[in-house]
Coordinates of C-alpha atoms and ligand atoms in Angstrom, one line a residue:
M25 CA 2.0 -24.8 -5.0
S26 CA -0.7 -22.3 -4.1
T27 CA -3.9 -22.0 -6.0
R28 CA -4.5 -18.4 -4.8
P29 CA -3.6 -15.6 -7.2
H30 CA -0.3 -13.7 -6.8
A31 CA -0.4 -10.6 -4.5
L32 CA 1.8 -7.6 -5.5
V33 CA 2.7 -5.5 -2.5
T34 CA 4.5 -2.2 -3.2
G35 CA 7.0 -1.1 -0.5
G36 CA 6.9 -4.6 0.9
S37 CA 10.5 -4.6 2.2
R38 CA 9.9 -2.8 5.5
G39 CA 7.2 -1.8 8.1
I40 CA 3.5 -2.1 7.2
G41 CA 4.3 -3.5 3.7
A42 CA 6.5 -6.3 5.1
A43 CA 3.8 -7.3 7.6
I44 CA 1.2 -7.3 4.7
C45 CA 3.5 -9.6 2.6
V46 CA 3.7 -12.1 5.5
A47 CA -0.1 -12.0 6.2
L48 CA -1.0 -12.5 2.5
A49 CA 1.6 -15.3 2.2
D50 CA 0.0 -17.0 5.2
A51 CA -3.3 -16.7 3.4
G52 CA -1.8 -18.7 0.5
H53 CA -1.0 -15.9 -2.0
P54 CA 2.4 -16.2 -3.7
I55 CA 4.0 -12.7 -3.0
L56 CA 5.5 -10.3 -5.5
L57 CA 7.4 -8.0 -3.1
N58 CA 8.2 -4.6 -4.5
Y59 CA 10.8 -2.3 -3.0
R60 CA 12.8 0.6 -4.2
S61 CA 16.3 0.5 -2.8
N62 CA 16.8 -1.5 0.4
G63 CA 17.7 -5.0 -1.0
A64 CA 18.9 -6.3 2.3
A65 CA 15.6 -5.5 4.0
A66 CA 13.7 -7.1 1.1
E67 CA 15.8 -10.3 1.4
E68 CA 15.1 -10.5 5.1
V69 CA 11.3 -10.4 4.5
K70 CA 11.7 -13.0 1.7
A71 CA 13.6 -15.3 4.1
A72 CA 11.0 -14.9 6.8
I73 CA 8.1 -15.7 4.4
E74 CA 10.0 -18.8 3.0
A75 CA 10.6 -20.0 6.6
R76 CA 6.9 -20.0 7.1
G77 CA 6.4 -22.0 3.9
G78 CA 5.3 -19.1 1.7
E79 CA 6.3 -18.2 -1.9
V80 CA 7.9 -14.9 -2.6
R81 CA 9.7 -13.1 -5.3
L82 CA 11.5 -9.7 -5.1
C83 CA 10.6 -7.0 -7.7
K84 CA 12.7 -3.9 -7.5
F85 CA 11.3 -0.8 -9.1
D86 CA 10.4 2.8 -8.2
V87 CA 6.6 3.0 -8.2
A88 CA 6.8 6.8 -9.0
D89 CA 8.7 6.2 -12.3
P90 CA 6.1 6.5 -15.1
E91 CA 8.3 4.3 -17.5
T92 CA 9.9 1.6 -15.4
A93 CA 7.0 0.9 -12.9
P94 CA 4.3 0.0 -15.5
A95 CA 6.9 -1.8 -17.6
A96 CA 7.9 -3.9 -14.6
V97 CA 4.3 -4.8 -13.8
Q98 CA 3.7 -5.6 -17.5
A99 CA 6.7 -7.9 -17.6
L100 CA 5.2 -9.9 -14.7
L101 CA 1.9 -10.2 -16.6
D102 CA 3.8 -11.2 -19.7
E103 CA 5.2 -14.2 -17.8
G104 CA 1.6 -15.4 -17.4
L105 CA 1.3 -14.6 -13.7
E106 CA -2.2 -13.9 -12.4
I107 CA -2.0 -10.9 -10.1
G108 CA -5.3 -10.9 -8.3
V109 CA -4.3 -8.8 -5.3
L110 CA -2.6 -5.4 -5.3
V111 CA -1.6 -3.5 -2.2
N112 CA -0.5 0.0 -3.0
N113 CA 1.5 0.5 0.2
A114 CA 4.7 2.3 -0.9
G115 CA 4.8 5.8 0.6
I116 CA 7.1 8.4 1.9
A117 CA 6.7 11.4 4.2
K118 CA 8.6 14.7 4.1
D119 CA 7.1 16.8 6.8
E120 CA 7.5 20.6 6.8
S121 CA 5.3 23.5 7.7
F122 CA 3.7 24.7 4.5
P123 CA 5.7 28.0 4.1
Q124 CA 8.9 26.0 4.4
M125 CA 7.8 23.2 2.1
G126 CA 10.0 23.1 -1.0
W127 CA 9.0 21.6 -4.4
D128 CA 10.9 18.4 -3.8
A129 CA 9.0 17.7 -0.6
W130 CA 5.7 18.4 -2.4
Q131 CA 6.3 16.5 -5.5
S132 CA 8.2 13.5 -4.2
V133 CA 5.5 12.7 -1.6
T134 CA 2.6 13.3 -4.0
R135 CA 4.3 11.4 -6.9
T136 CA 5.1 8.4 -4.8
T137 CA 1.5 8.0 -3.5
L138 CA -0.5 9.2 -6.5
D139 CA 1.7 8.5 -9.5
G140 CA 2.6 5.2 -7.8
F141 CA -1.1 4.3 -7.6
Y142 CA -1.6 5.1 -11.3
N143 CA 1.6 3.5 -12.6
V144 CA 1.1 0.1 -10.8
T145 CA -2.7 -0.2 -10.7
R146 CA -3.5 0.7 -14.3
P147 CA -1.7 -2.3 -16.0
L148 CA -3.4 -4.7 -13.6
V149 CA -7.0 -3.6 -14.0
M150 CA -7.8 -5.1 -17.4
P151 CA -6.4 -8.5 -16.5
M152 CA -8.4 -8.5 -13.3
C153 CA -11.5 -7.5 -15.3
R154 CA -11.0 -10.5 -17.6
K155 CA -10.7 -12.8 -14.6
R156 CA -13.8 -11.2 -12.9
W157 CA -11.9 -11.2 -9.6
G158 CA -9.6 -8.7 -7.9
R159 CA -8.7 -7.0 -4.7
I160 CA -7.0 -3.5 -4.7
I161 CA -6.1 -2.2 -1.3
N162 CA -4.6 1.3 -0.9
I163 CA -2.7 2.3 2.2
A164 CA -3.8 5.8 3.0
S165 CA -3.5 7.6 6.4
V166 CA -5.7 9.4 8.9
S167 CA -3.8 12.5 7.7
G168 CA -5.6 12.1 4.4
V169 CA -9.0 11.9 6.2
N170 CA -8.5 14.7 8.8
G171 CA -5.4 16.6 7.6
N172 CA -2.4 17.1 9.8
K173 CA -0.1 19.9 10.7
G174 CA 3.2 19.8 8.8
Q175 CA 1.8 17.3 6.3
V176 CA 0.1 19.4 3.6
N177 CA 1.9 17.3 1.0
Y178 CA 1.3 13.9 2.7
S179 CA -2.4 14.8 3.6
A180 CA -3.0 15.9 0.0
A181 CA -1.5 12.7 -1.4
K182 CA -3.4 10.4 0.9
A183 CA -6.7 12.3 0.4
G184 CA -6.2 11.9 -3.3
L185 CA -5.6 8.2 -2.9
I186 CA -8.9 7.9 -1.0
G187 CA -10.7 9.7 -3.8
A188 CA -9.1 7.4 -6.4
T189 CA -10.2 4.4 -4.2
K190 CA -13.8 5.5 -4.2
A191 CA -13.9 6.3 -7.9
L192 CA -12.2 3.1 -9.1
A193 CA -14.4 1.0 -6.8
I194 CA -17.5 2.3 -8.6
E195 CA -15.9 1.6 -12.0
L196 CA -14.9 -2.0 -11.1
A197 CA -17.6 -3.3 -8.8
K198 CA -19.6 -5.2 -11.4
R199 CA -16.5 -7.1 -12.4
K200 CA -16.2 -8.5 -8.9
I201 CA -13.1 -6.4 -8.1
T202 CA -13.1 -4.5 -4.8
V203 CA -11.1 -1.4 -4.2
N204 CA -10.7 -0.2 -0.6
A205 CA -8.4 2.0 1.5
I206 CA -7.0 1.6 5.0
A207 CA -6.2 4.8 6.8
P208 CA -3.9 3.9 9.7
G209 CA -3.1 6.3 12.5
L210 CA 0.4 6.1 14.0
V211 CA 2.1 2.7 13.4
E212 CA 5.4 1.5 14.7
T213 CA 7.7 1.6 11.7
D214 CA 10.8 3.5 10.4
M215 CA 8.5 6.2 9.1
I216 CA 7.7 7.6 12.5
E217 CA 11.3 7.5 13.8
T218 CA 11.4 11.2 14.4
A219 CA 7.7 11.7 15.4
P220 CA 6.9 12.9 19.0
V221 CA 5.4 9.5 19.8
E222 CA 5.0 10.1 23.6
M223 CA 3.1 13.3 23.0
I224 CA 0.9 11.8 20.4
V225 CA 0.1 8.7 22.4
K226 CA -1.6 11.0 25.0
M227 CA -4.1 12.0 22.3
I228 CA -4.9 8.4 21.2
P229 CA -7.9 6.9 23.1
A230 CA -6.3 3.4 22.9
R231 CA -3.1 5.0 24.5
R232 CA -0.7 3.2 22.2
I233 CA 0.4 3.3 18.6
G234 CA -0.6 0.6 16.1
K235 CA 1.4 -2.5 15.0
P236 CA 2.2 -3.2 11.4
E237 CA 0.6 -6.7 11.9
E238 CA -2.7 -5.1 12.9
V239 CA -2.8 -3.2 9.6
A240 CA -1.8 -6.4 7.8
S241 CA -4.6 -8.4 9.3
L242 CA -7.1 -5.9 8.0
A243 CA -5.5 -6.0 4.6
A244 CA -5.6 -9.8 4.5
W245 CA -9.3 -9.7 5.4
L246 CA -10.0 -7.2 2.6
A247 CA -8.2 -9.5 0.2
S248 CA -10.2 -12.5 1.3
D249 CA -13.4 -13.9 -0.3
G250 CA -15.3 -13.0 2.8
A251 CA -14.8 -9.3 2.0
A252 CA -16.4 -9.5 -1.4
Y253 CA -19.2 -7.1 -0.6
V254 CA -17.0 -4.3 0.9
T255 CA -15.8 -1.8 -1.7
G256 CA -15.2 1.9 -2.0
Q257 CA -14.5 2.2 1.7
C258 CA -11.8 3.9 3.6
I259 CA -11.4 2.1 6.9
V260 CA -9.7 4.1 9.6
M261 CA -7.5 2.1 12.0
S262 CA -6.2 4.5 14.6
G263 CA -6.9 3.4 18.1
G264 CA -9.8 5.9 18.1
L265 CA -7.7 8.9 17.2
Ligands
NAP10 P1 8.5 2.6 5.9 O1 8.7 1.7 7.1 O2 9.2 3.9 5.7 O3 8.6 1.7 4.6 C1 8.3 2.2 3.3 C2 8.4 1.2 2.3 O4 8.0 1.8 1.0 C3 9.8 0.6 2.1 O5 9.6 -0.8 1.7 C4 10.3 1.3 0.9 O6 11.3 0.6 0.1 C5 9.1 1.5 0.1 N1 9.1 2.6 -0.9 C6 9.2 4.0 -0.6 N2 9.2 4.7 -1.8 C7 9.1 3.8 -2.8 C8 9.0 3.9 -4.2 N3 9.1 5.1 -4.8 N4 8.9 2.7 -4.9 C9 8.9 1.5 -4.3 N5 8.9 1.4 -3.0 C10 9.0 2.5 -2.2 O7 6.9 3.0 5.8 P2 5.6 2.4 6.6 O8 5.5 3.2 7.9 O9 5.6 1.0 6.6 O10 4.5 3.0 5.6 C11 3.9 2.1 4.7 C12 2.6 2.9 4.2 O11 1.8 3.1 5.3 C13 3.0 4.2 3.5 O12 2.1 4.5 2.4 C14 2.6 5.2 4.7 O13 2.3 6.5 4.1 C15 1.5 4.5 5.3 N6 1.2 4.9 6.7 C16 2.2 4.8 7.6 C17 1.9 5.2 8.9 C18 2.9 5.0 10.1 O14 2.6 5.6 11.1 N7 3.9 4.3 9.9 C19 0.6 5.7 9.2 C20 -0.3 5.9 8.2 C21 0.0 5.5 7.0 P3 12.9 0.9 0.3 O15 13.2 0.6 1.7 O16 13.5 0.0 -0.7 O17 13.1 2.4 0.0

């Protein structure tokens, strides 16, 4: 049995979240792997972590739902689990030029990122304060730092998440809880299936897209004791883009 606190990773069933689950399990954290709908993908990640000797439990809920998401997190706490690491990774993109952007594309993207952050983070903050230890890691995007064409909704959501990161870091620093964001550039996952990758790669100084494992290794470092003095930061990982 591990002595590290549990790590809750939202959207842990695929892509970057799945890689973060593996990296945090390798660092000794029992994993609470959240996903919304793709149970088969979640089971695959669970099996991969268990094959490496890690502990993992699946937690199905929609982070954007203001009733079921906080209730699901509270139910885990009520079992007596110590959740010391939270990675707010769940996110969706619905790209459209702004004049074409319907209400659904606006609100589903902003709700998943911003309401998701609120719904899942808030129940965990007081228990972390009582323990005087915690790590909150928010997966933002370079689109939230620089803005991006066709992504007014996504850029707004991720910029908001970066603002929330900085503000919450100031509130929690004296309780030994760090709050940081990672802003990846293009990363090889299902999310970029329809992106013009060849064209974008020409603009990336590193001349390649990122790997989920690279984002995961930074997340694992931010969760480690060695990162205790880093808080309120948004670390861009984009191959120099
Ligand atoms: P992905 O491959 O599309 O995976 C998304 C994950 O989020 C899935 O596990 C999905 O679960 C889950 N999810 C989506 N909506 C959810 C909800 N409402 N509640 C709970 N889980 C939900 O995406 P990814 O590329 O790994 O992206 C992960 C994060 O990195 C996102 O926040 C994304 O914005 C950010 N990011 C990605 C890139 C990139 O190039 N890939 C770049 C910068 C930032 P189900 O499968 O069950 O729906």
